[in-house]
Amino acid sequence: MVSRYGYNPDDINKYQLSLNWQCTGKKPFVIDAYGADNGTPEVVTVFYTKNRDVIALLKWQDGAKDSTVVRYKVFAYRYVGDISDTAFFRLDRLSERFGEGFDGVVNGKPVEYPFKTASSIRKQLAEFGQ
């Protein structure tokens, strides 16, 4: 479940979106929260891998007036169940392998992020051996 971050109204400018997990009959908990970063975060896709990992692709439209630049970032999480204080931990090294990318014109050059769909991310994960 993905929802607007609403646990503390003071945080709304810092965290505008959260990724939540809820098992049947249990309370939901926040896997991660995503900041505004000069634009409102939007979920492009969320999916699960064969390794029980959760992959989330987010984008931020640049908040500057008349800007057409969109920033993308892949976030990866591993499900560990009851062996930890939290059921998921962030796979920063895997996320970093995708890098942070942009669509639009950056520094006068057109750029396009190659991992904007679940299928392109899955293909890259296969190349990583994931």
PDB file of C-alpha atoms in Angstrom:
ATOM      1  CA  MET A   1       0.000   0.000   0.000  1.00  0.00           C
ATOM      2  CA  VAL A   2       1.314   3.434  -0.844  1.00  0.00           C
ATOM      3  CA  SER A   3      -0.210   6.419   0.885  1.00  0.00           C
ATOM      4  CA  ARG A   4       0.302  10.033   1.762  1.00  0.00           C
ATOM      5  CA  TYR A   5       2.539  10.319   4.770  1.00  0.00           C
ATOM      6  CA  GLY A   6       0.321  11.361   7.625  1.00  0.00           C
ATOM      7  CA  TYR A   7       1.791  10.212  10.915  1.00  0.00           C
ATOM      8  CA  ASN A   8       2.961  13.622  12.053  1.00  0.00           C
ATOM      9  CA  PRO A   9       1.514  16.772  10.457  1.00  0.00           C
ATOM     10  CA  ASP A  10       4.784  18.611  11.144  1.00  0.00           C
ATOM     11  CA  ASP A  11       6.563  16.227   8.737  1.00  0.00           C
ATOM     12  CA  ILE A  12       4.289  16.806   5.731  1.00  0.00           C
ATOM     13  CA  ASN A  13       6.816  19.125   4.048  1.00  0.00           C
ATOM     14  CA  LYS A  14       9.651  16.677   4.678  1.00  0.00           C
ATOM     15  CA  TYR A  15       7.892  13.376   3.933  1.00  0.00           C
ATOM     16  CA  GLN A  16       5.028  13.577   1.511  1.00  0.00           C
ATOM     17  CA  LEU A  17       4.683   9.897   0.664  1.00  0.00           C
ATOM     18  CA  SER A  18       5.216   6.622   2.500  1.00  0.00           C
ATOM     19  CA  LEU A  19       5.462   2.993   1.430  1.00  0.00           C
ATOM     20  CA  ASN A  20       3.519   0.859   3.900  1.00  0.00           C
ATOM     21  CA  TRP A  21       3.221  -2.867   4.525  1.00  0.00           C
ATOM     22  CA  GLN A  22       0.258  -4.593   6.105  1.00  0.00           C
ATOM     23  CA  CYS A  23      -0.272  -8.277   6.769  1.00  0.00           C
ATOM     24  CA  THR A  24      -3.798  -9.583   7.146  1.00  0.00           C
ATOM     25  CA  GLY A  25      -5.132  -8.822  10.601  1.00  0.00           C
ATOM     26  CA  LYS A  26      -2.154  -6.693  11.624  1.00  0.00           C
ATOM     27  CA  LYS A  27      -1.462  -2.981  11.800  1.00  0.00           C
ATOM     28  CA  PRO A  28       0.344  -1.390   8.845  1.00  0.00           C
ATOM     29  CA  PHE A  29       3.855  -0.100   9.293  1.00  0.00           C
ATOM     30  CA  VAL A  30       5.978   2.244   7.239  1.00  0.00           C
ATOM     31  CA  ILE A  31       8.690   0.613   5.134  1.00  0.00           C
ATOM     32  CA  ASP A  32      10.059   3.971   3.989  1.00  0.00           C
ATOM     33  CA  ALA A  33       9.057   7.598   3.522  1.00  0.00           C
ATOM     34  CA  TYR A  34       9.963   9.838   0.609  1.00  0.00           C
ATOM     35  CA  GLY A  35      10.699  13.534   0.827  1.00  0.00           C
ATOM     36  CA  ALA A  36       9.446  16.401  -1.254  1.00  0.00           C
ATOM     37  CA  ASP A  37      12.883  17.394  -2.658  1.00  0.00           C
ATOM     38  CA  ASN A  38      11.597  20.433  -4.596  1.00  0.00           C
ATOM     39  CA  GLY A  39       8.637  18.466  -5.960  1.00  0.00           C
ATOM     40  CA  THR A  40       5.954  16.036  -4.887  1.00  0.00           C
ATOM     41  CA  PRO A  41       7.004  12.363  -5.004  1.00  0.00           C
ATOM     42  CA  GLU A  42       4.896  10.055  -7.148  1.00  0.00           C
ATOM     43  CA  VAL A  43       4.962   6.271  -7.356  1.00  0.00           C
ATOM     44  CA  VAL A  44       5.554   4.997 -10.873  1.00  0.00           C
ATOM     45  CA  THR A  45       5.561   1.285 -10.008  1.00  0.00           C
ATOM     46  CA  VAL A  46       5.947  -1.118  -7.084  1.00  0.00           C
ATOM     47  CA  PHE A  47       6.564  -4.833  -7.567  1.00  0.00           C
ATOM     48  CA  TYR A  48       7.982  -7.921  -5.882  1.00  0.00           C
ATOM     49  CA  THR A  49      10.902 -10.038  -7.070  1.00  0.00           C
ATOM     50  CA  LYS A  50      11.472 -13.785  -6.792  1.00  0.00           C
ATOM     51  CA  ASN A  51      13.802 -13.050  -3.839  1.00  0.00           C
ATOM     52  CA  ARG A  52      10.889 -11.475  -1.922  1.00  0.00           C
ATOM     53  CA  ASP A  53      12.320  -8.027  -2.475  1.00  0.00           C
ATOM     54  CA  VAL A  54      10.116  -4.997  -2.977  1.00  0.00           C
ATOM     55  CA  ILE A  55      11.157  -2.622  -5.745  1.00  0.00           C
ATOM     56  CA  ALA A  56       9.655   0.870  -5.883  1.00  0.00           C
ATOM     57  CA  LEU A  57      10.261   3.425  -8.630  1.00  0.00           C
ATOM     58  CA  LEU A  58       9.486   7.008  -7.679  1.00  0.00           C
ATOM     59  CA  LYS A  59       9.603  10.220  -9.630  1.00  0.00           C
ATOM     60  CA  TRP A  60       9.654  13.884  -8.682  1.00  0.00           C
ATOM     61  CA  GLN A  61       8.559  16.593 -11.096  1.00  0.00           C
ATOM     62  CA  ASP A  62      10.851  19.580 -10.616  1.00  0.00           C
ATOM     63  CA  GLY A  63       8.877  22.156  -8.656  1.00  0.00           C
ATOM     64  CA  ALA A  64      10.448  25.105 -10.480  1.00  0.00           C
ATOM     65  CA  LYS A  65       8.095  27.109 -12.657  1.00  0.00           C
ATOM     66  CA  ASP A  66       8.051  25.962 -16.306  1.00  0.00           C
ATOM     67  CA  SER A  67      10.463  23.107 -15.582  1.00  0.00           C
ATOM     68  CA  THR A  68      10.057  19.886 -17.548  1.00  0.00           C
ATOM     69  CA  VAL A  69      12.768  17.968 -15.674  1.00  0.00           C
ATOM     70  CA  VAL A  70      11.643  14.763 -13.935  1.00  0.00           C
ATOM     71  CA  ARG A  71      13.885  12.954 -11.422  1.00  0.00           C
ATOM     72  CA  TYR A  72      13.651   9.157 -10.981  1.00  0.00           C
ATOM     73  CA  LYS A  73      15.001   6.841  -8.318  1.00  0.00           C
ATOM     74  CA  VAL A  74      14.696   3.095  -7.719  1.00  0.00           C
ATOM     75  CA  PHE A  75      14.369   1.911  -4.112  1.00  0.00           C
ATOM     76  CA  ALA A  76      14.871  -1.741  -3.155  1.00  0.00           C
ATOM     77  CA  TYR A  77      13.874  -3.476   0.094  1.00  0.00           C
ATOM     78  CA  ARG A  78      14.414  -7.047   1.322  1.00  0.00           C
ATOM     79  CA  TYR A  79      11.733  -8.899   3.254  1.00  0.00           C
ATOM     80  CA  VAL A  80      13.275 -10.550   6.333  1.00  0.00           C
ATOM     81  CA  GLY A  81      10.127 -11.311   8.301  1.00  0.00           C
ATOM     82  CA  ASP A  82      10.545 -11.926  12.008  1.00  0.00           C
ATOM     83  CA  ILE A  83      14.362 -12.089  12.132  1.00  0.00           C
ATOM     84  CA  SER A  84      14.668  -8.349  12.679  1.00  0.00           C
ATOM     85  CA  ASP A  85      12.911  -5.470  14.433  1.00  0.00           C
ATOM     86  CA  THR A  86      11.427  -4.570  11.063  1.00  0.00           C
ATOM     87  CA  ALA A  87      10.105  -6.905   8.375  1.00  0.00           C
ATOM     88  CA  PHE A  88      11.997  -5.053   5.596  1.00  0.00           C
ATOM     89  CA  PHE A  89      15.393  -3.455   5.290  1.00  0.00           C
ATOM     90  CA  ARG A  90      16.590  -1.149   2.570  1.00  0.00           C
ATOM     91  CA  LEU A  91      18.962  -2.526  -0.056  1.00  0.00           C
ATOM     92  CA  ASP A  92      20.932   0.670  -0.612  1.00  0.00           C
ATOM     93  CA  ARG A  93      23.663  -0.996  -2.670  1.00  0.00           C
ATOM     94  CA  LEU A  94      21.123  -2.405  -5.100  1.00  0.00           C
ATOM     95  CA  SER A  95      19.272   0.901  -5.308  1.00  0.00           C
ATOM     96  CA  GLU A  96      22.545   2.735  -5.970  1.00  0.00           C
ATOM     97  CA  ARG A  97      23.322   0.429  -8.903  1.00  0.00           C
ATOM     98  CA  PHE A  98      20.359   1.961 -10.740  1.00  0.00           C
ATOM     99  CA  GLY A  99      21.538   5.454  -9.930  1.00  0.00           C
ATOM    100  CA  GLU A 100      19.410   8.526  -9.817  1.00  0.00           C
ATOM    101  CA  GLY A 101      18.268   9.720 -13.197  1.00  0.00           C
ATOM    102  CA  PHE A 102      16.538  12.517 -15.006  1.00  0.00           C
ATOM    103  CA  ASP A 103      14.292  13.095 -17.994  1.00  0.00           C
ATOM    104  CA  GLY A 104      14.339  16.434 -19.730  1.00  0.00           C
ATOM    105  CA  VAL A 105      17.071  18.914 -20.481  1.00  0.00           C
ATOM    106  CA  VAL A 106      19.835  19.066 -17.872  1.00  0.00           C
ATOM    107  CA  ASN A 107      22.714  21.513 -18.311  1.00  0.00           C
ATOM    108  CA  GLY A 108      21.596  22.132 -21.885  1.00  0.00           C
ATOM    109  CA  LYS A 109      21.621  18.445 -22.873  1.00  0.00           C
ATOM    110  CA  PRO A 110      18.613  16.159 -23.327  1.00  0.00           C
ATOM    111  CA  VAL A 111      18.708  13.187 -20.944  1.00  0.00           C
ATOM    112  CA  GLU A 112      16.462  10.177 -20.425  1.00  0.00           C
ATOM    113  CA  TYR A 113      16.472   7.782 -17.462  1.00  0.00           C
ATOM    114  CA  PRO A 114      16.570   4.187 -18.763  1.00  0.00           C
ATOM    115  CA  PHE A 115      14.692   2.547 -15.840  1.00  0.00           C
ATOM    116  CA  LYS A 116      11.219   4.110 -15.966  1.00  0.00           C
ATOM    117  CA  THR A 117       9.152   0.909 -16.134  1.00  0.00           C
ATOM    118  CA  ALA A 118       8.842  -2.310 -14.151  1.00  0.00           C
ATOM    119  CA  SER A 119       9.993  -4.287 -17.210  1.00  0.00           C
ATOM    120  CA  SER A 120      13.169  -2.211 -17.679  1.00  0.00           C
ATOM    121  CA  ILE A 121      13.977  -2.567 -13.969  1.00  0.00           C
ATOM    122  CA  ARG A 122      13.314  -6.333 -14.032  1.00  0.00           C
ATOM    123  CA  LYS A 123      15.593  -6.692 -17.064  1.00  0.00           C
ATOM    124  CA  GLN A 124      18.372  -4.805 -15.269  1.00  0.00           C
ATOM    125  CA  LEU A 125      17.853  -6.885 -12.108  1.00  0.00           C
ATOM    126  CA  ALA A 126      18.339 -10.032 -14.232  1.00  0.00           C
ATOM    127  CA  GLU A 127      21.577  -8.580 -15.585  1.00  0.00           C
ATOM    128  CA  PHE A 128      22.674  -7.928 -12.000  1.00  0.00           C
ATOM    129  CA  GLY A 129      21.910 -11.598 -11.210  1.00  0.00           C
ATOM    130  CA  GLN A 130      19.021 -10.703  -8.947  1.00  0.00           C
TER     131      GLN A 130
END
